[in-house]
Tab-separated table of C-alpha atoms in Angstrom:
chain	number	residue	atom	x	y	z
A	1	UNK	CA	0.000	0.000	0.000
A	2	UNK	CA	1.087	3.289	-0.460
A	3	UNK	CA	2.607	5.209	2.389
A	4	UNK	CA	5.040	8.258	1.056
A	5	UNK	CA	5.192	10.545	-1.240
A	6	UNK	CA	8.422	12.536	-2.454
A	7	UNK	CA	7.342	15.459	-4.525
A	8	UNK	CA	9.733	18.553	-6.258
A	9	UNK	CA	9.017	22.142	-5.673
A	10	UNK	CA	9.344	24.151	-8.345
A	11	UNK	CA	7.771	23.207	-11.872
A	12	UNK	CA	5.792	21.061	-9.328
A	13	UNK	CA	4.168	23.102	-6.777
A	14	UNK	CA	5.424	26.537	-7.411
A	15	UNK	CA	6.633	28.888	-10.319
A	16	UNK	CA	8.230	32.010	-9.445
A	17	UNK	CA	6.691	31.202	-6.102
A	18	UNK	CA	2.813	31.584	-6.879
A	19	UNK	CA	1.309	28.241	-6.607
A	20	UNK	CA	0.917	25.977	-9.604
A	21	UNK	CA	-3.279	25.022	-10.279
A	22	UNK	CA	-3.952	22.047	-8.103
A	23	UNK	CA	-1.002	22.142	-5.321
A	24	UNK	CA	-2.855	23.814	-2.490
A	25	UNK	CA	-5.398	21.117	-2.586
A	26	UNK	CA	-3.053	18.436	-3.052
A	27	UNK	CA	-1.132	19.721	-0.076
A	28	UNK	CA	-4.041	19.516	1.419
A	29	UNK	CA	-5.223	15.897	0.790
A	30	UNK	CA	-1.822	14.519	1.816
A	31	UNK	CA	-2.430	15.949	5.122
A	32	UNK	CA	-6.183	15.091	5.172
A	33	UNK	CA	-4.801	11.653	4.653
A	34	UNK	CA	-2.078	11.643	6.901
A	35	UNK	CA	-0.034	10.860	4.335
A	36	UNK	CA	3.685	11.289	5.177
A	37	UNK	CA	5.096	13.549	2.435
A	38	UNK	CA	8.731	15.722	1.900
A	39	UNK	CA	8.669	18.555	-0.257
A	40	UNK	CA	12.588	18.116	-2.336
A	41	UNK	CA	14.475	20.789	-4.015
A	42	UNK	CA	18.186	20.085	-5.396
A	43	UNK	CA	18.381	23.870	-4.530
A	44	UNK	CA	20.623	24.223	-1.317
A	45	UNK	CA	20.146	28.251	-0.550
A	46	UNK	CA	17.245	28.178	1.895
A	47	UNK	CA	16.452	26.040	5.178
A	48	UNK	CA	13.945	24.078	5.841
A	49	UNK	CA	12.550	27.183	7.836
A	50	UNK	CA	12.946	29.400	5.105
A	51	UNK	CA	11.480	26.760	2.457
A	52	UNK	CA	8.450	26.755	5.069
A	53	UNK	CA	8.044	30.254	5.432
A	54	UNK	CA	7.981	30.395	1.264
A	55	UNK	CA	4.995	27.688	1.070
A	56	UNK	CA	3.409	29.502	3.356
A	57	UNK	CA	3.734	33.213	1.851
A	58	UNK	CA	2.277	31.196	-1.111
A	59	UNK	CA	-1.072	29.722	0.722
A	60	UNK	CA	0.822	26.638	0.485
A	61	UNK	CA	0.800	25.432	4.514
A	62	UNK	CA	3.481	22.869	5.629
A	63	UNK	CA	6.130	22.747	8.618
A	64	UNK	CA	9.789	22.725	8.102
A	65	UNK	CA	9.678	18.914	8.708
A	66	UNK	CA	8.182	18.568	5.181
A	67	UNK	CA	11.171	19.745	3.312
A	68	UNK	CA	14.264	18.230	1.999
A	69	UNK	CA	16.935	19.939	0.638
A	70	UNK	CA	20.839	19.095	-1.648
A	71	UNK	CA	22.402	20.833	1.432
A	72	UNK	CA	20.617	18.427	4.003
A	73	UNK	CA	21.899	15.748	1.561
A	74	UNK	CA	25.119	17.006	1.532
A	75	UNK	CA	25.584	17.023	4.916
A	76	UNK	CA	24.253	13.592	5.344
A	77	UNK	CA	26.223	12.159	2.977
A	78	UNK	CA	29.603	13.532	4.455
A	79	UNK	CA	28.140	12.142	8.396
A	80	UNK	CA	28.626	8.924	6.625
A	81	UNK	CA	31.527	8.971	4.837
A	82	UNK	CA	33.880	10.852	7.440
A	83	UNK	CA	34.667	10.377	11.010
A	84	UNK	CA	37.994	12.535	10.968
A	85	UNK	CA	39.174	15.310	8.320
A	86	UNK	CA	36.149	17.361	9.124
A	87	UNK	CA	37.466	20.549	7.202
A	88	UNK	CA	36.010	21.771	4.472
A	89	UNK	CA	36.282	25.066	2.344
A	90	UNK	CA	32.305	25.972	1.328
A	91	UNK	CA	31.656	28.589	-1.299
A	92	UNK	CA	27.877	28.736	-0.530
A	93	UNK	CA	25.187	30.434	1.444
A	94	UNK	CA	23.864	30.890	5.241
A	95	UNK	CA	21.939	27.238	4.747
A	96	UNK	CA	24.584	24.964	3.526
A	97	UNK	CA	27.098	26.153	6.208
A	98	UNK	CA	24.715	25.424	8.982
A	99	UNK	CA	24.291	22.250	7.809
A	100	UNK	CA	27.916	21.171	8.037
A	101	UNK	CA	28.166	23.188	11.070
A	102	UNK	CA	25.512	20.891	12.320
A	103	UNK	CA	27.314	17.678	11.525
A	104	UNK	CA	31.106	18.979	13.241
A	105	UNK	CA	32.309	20.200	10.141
A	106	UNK	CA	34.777	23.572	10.374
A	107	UNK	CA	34.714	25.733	8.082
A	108	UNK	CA	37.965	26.811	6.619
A	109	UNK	CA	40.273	28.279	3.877
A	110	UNK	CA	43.846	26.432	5.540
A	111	UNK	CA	44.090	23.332	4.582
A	112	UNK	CA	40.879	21.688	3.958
A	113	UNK	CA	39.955	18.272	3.083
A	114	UNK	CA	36.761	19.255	1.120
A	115	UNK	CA	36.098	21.685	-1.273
A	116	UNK	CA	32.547	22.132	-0.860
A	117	UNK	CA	30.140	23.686	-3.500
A	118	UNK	CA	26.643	24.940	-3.524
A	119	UNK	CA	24.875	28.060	-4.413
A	120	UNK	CA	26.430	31.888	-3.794
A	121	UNK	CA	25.179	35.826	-5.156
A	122	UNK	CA	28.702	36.724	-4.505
A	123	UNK	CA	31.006	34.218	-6.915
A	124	UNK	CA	34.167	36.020	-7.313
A	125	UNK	CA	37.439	34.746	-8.779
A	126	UNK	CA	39.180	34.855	-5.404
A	127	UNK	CA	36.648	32.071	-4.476
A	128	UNK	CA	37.524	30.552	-7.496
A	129	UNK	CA	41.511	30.619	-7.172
A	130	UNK	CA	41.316	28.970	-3.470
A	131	UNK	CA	38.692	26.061	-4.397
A	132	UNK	CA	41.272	25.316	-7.637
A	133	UNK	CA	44.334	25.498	-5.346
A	134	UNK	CA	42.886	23.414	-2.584
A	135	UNK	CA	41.489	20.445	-4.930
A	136	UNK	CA	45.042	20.310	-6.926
A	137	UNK	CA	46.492	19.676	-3.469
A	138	UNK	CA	44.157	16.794	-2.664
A	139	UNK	CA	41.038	18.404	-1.192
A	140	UNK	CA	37.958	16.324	-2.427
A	141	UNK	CA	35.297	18.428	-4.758
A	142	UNK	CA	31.625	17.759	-3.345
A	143	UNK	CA	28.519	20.089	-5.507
A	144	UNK	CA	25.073	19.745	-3.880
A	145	UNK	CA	23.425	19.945	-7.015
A	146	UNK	CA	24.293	19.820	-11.157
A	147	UNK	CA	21.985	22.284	-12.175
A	148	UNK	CA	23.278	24.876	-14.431
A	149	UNK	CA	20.097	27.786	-13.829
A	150	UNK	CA	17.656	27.898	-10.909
A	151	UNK	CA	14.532	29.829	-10.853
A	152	UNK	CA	14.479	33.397	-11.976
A	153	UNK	CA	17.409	32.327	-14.404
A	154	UNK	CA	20.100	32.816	-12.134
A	155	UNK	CA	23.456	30.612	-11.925
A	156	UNK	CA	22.981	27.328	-10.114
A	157	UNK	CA	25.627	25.160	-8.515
A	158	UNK	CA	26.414	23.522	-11.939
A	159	UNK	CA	27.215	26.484	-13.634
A	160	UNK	CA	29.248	27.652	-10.620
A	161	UNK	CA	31.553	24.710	-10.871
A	162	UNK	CA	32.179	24.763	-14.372
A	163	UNK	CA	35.577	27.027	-14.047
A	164	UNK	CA	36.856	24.674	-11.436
A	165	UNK	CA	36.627	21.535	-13.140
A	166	UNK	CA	38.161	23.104	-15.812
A	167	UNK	CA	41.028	24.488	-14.013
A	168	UNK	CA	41.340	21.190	-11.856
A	169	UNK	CA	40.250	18.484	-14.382
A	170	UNK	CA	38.302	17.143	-12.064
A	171	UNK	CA	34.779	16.415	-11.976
A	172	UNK	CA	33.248	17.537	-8.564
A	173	UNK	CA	30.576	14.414	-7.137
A	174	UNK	CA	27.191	15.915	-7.251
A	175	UNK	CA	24.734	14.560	-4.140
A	176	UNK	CA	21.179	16.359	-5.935
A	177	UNK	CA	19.536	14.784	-8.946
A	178	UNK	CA	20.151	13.188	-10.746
A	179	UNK	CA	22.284	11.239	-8.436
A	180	UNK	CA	19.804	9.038	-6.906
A	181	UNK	CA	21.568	9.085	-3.289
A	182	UNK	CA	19.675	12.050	-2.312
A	183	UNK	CA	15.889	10.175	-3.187
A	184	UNK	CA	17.310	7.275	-0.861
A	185	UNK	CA	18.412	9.842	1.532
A	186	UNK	CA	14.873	11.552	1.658
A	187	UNK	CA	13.820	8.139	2.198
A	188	UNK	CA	15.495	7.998	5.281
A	189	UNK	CA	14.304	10.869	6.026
A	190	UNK	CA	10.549	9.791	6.108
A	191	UNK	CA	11.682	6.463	7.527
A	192	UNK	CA	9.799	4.810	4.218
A	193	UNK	CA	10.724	2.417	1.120
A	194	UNK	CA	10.912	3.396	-2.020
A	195	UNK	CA	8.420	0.284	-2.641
A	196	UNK	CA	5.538	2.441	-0.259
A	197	UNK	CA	6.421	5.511	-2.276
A	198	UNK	CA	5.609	7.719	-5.428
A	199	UNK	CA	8.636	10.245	-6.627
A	200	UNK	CA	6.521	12.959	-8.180
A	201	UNK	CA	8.981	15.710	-10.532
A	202	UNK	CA	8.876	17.748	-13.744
A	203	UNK	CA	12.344	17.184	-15.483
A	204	UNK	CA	13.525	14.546	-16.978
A	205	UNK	CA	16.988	14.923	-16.440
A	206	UNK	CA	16.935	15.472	-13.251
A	207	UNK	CA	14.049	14.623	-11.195
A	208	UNK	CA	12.447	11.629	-13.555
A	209	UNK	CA	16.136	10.025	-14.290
A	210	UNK	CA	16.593	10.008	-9.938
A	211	UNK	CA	13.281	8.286	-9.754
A	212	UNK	CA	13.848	5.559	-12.078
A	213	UNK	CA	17.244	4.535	-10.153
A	214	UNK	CA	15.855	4.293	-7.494
């Protein structure tokens, strides 16, 4: 029977944050139902809070427990792969910090062991210069997310990486769809298999080539 459901945000429920014909009341079912549901974005700018707060502006009502984000992902992904070498140079925003902050991770620019990348108004080529210097010297390259535009047109996470892996040669690895690790790790998230639950997106190279991996 069907438990979960994993649904996108934008395309999905929301363009240019007004809500899409059909999503209040769908919201709405789920929780007539008491359906468990998390609301995914490969975008890794905003919190949980903040994602909330958004819905909510737009008539759309949910709780910060609802959402699931690349940054969460992110930092859930490093919890399991590292116990030591928690030092990490991030060129991203307020909500991708606090998540590694969250999980014992300092945040540096001596030494690091990751060169983490997510989403940032203020790219500059100093930014640039370090996260090239640091990866040549052995610092693994994490992205949250292989977009190349988010909403509104502006530069996503892919298109912010571009000059690095050019510089470095290397390929960062990307934890937001496609890469199915961050459906599995929303599954966790609702404590739910993907057997009791229906991935719900509206791009095929991203959301609907995640769901079919899984």
């Amino acid at each position: 029977m069907l438990k979960s459901i994993i649904c996108d945000i934008d395309g999905v429920l929301l363009h240019d944050n007004n809500p899409l014909p059909g999503a209040k009341e769908f919201i709405q079912r789920l929780q007539r139902t008491g359906r468990k549901f998390v609301l995914l974005t490969n975008y890794p700018s905003q919190t949980a809070q903040d994602l909330a707060h958004r819905m909510n502006q737009s008539g759309l009502a949910v709780t910060p427990d609802n959402f699931y984000t690349s940054a969460m992902a992110t930092a859930d992904f490093l919890k399991s792969q590292t116990k030591e070498n928690k030092k990490a140079f991030v060129i991203g925003e307020g909500a991708l910090v606090h998540e590694l902050y969250q999980i014992g991770f300092t945040i540096t620019d001596v030494n690091p062991d990751f060169v983490i990348l997510g989403e940032t108004q203020t790219y500059n080529v100093d930014m640039i210069q370090k996260a090239v210097t640091f990866i040549k010297n052995g610092a693994r390259f994490i992205a949250t997310n292989p977009d190349i535009a988010g909403p509104s047109n502006r530069p996503a996470c892919g298109a912010l990486a571009a000059p690095i892996e050019r510089m470095t040669r290397r390929h960062p690895f990307y934890i937001g769809k496609p890469n199915p690790y961050i459906i599995r790790a929303a599954l966790r998230h609702l404590k739910d298999h993907s057997e009791q639950t229906i991935f719900i997106g509206d791009n095929m190279e991203t959301d609907i080539l995640a769901g079919v991996q899984i």
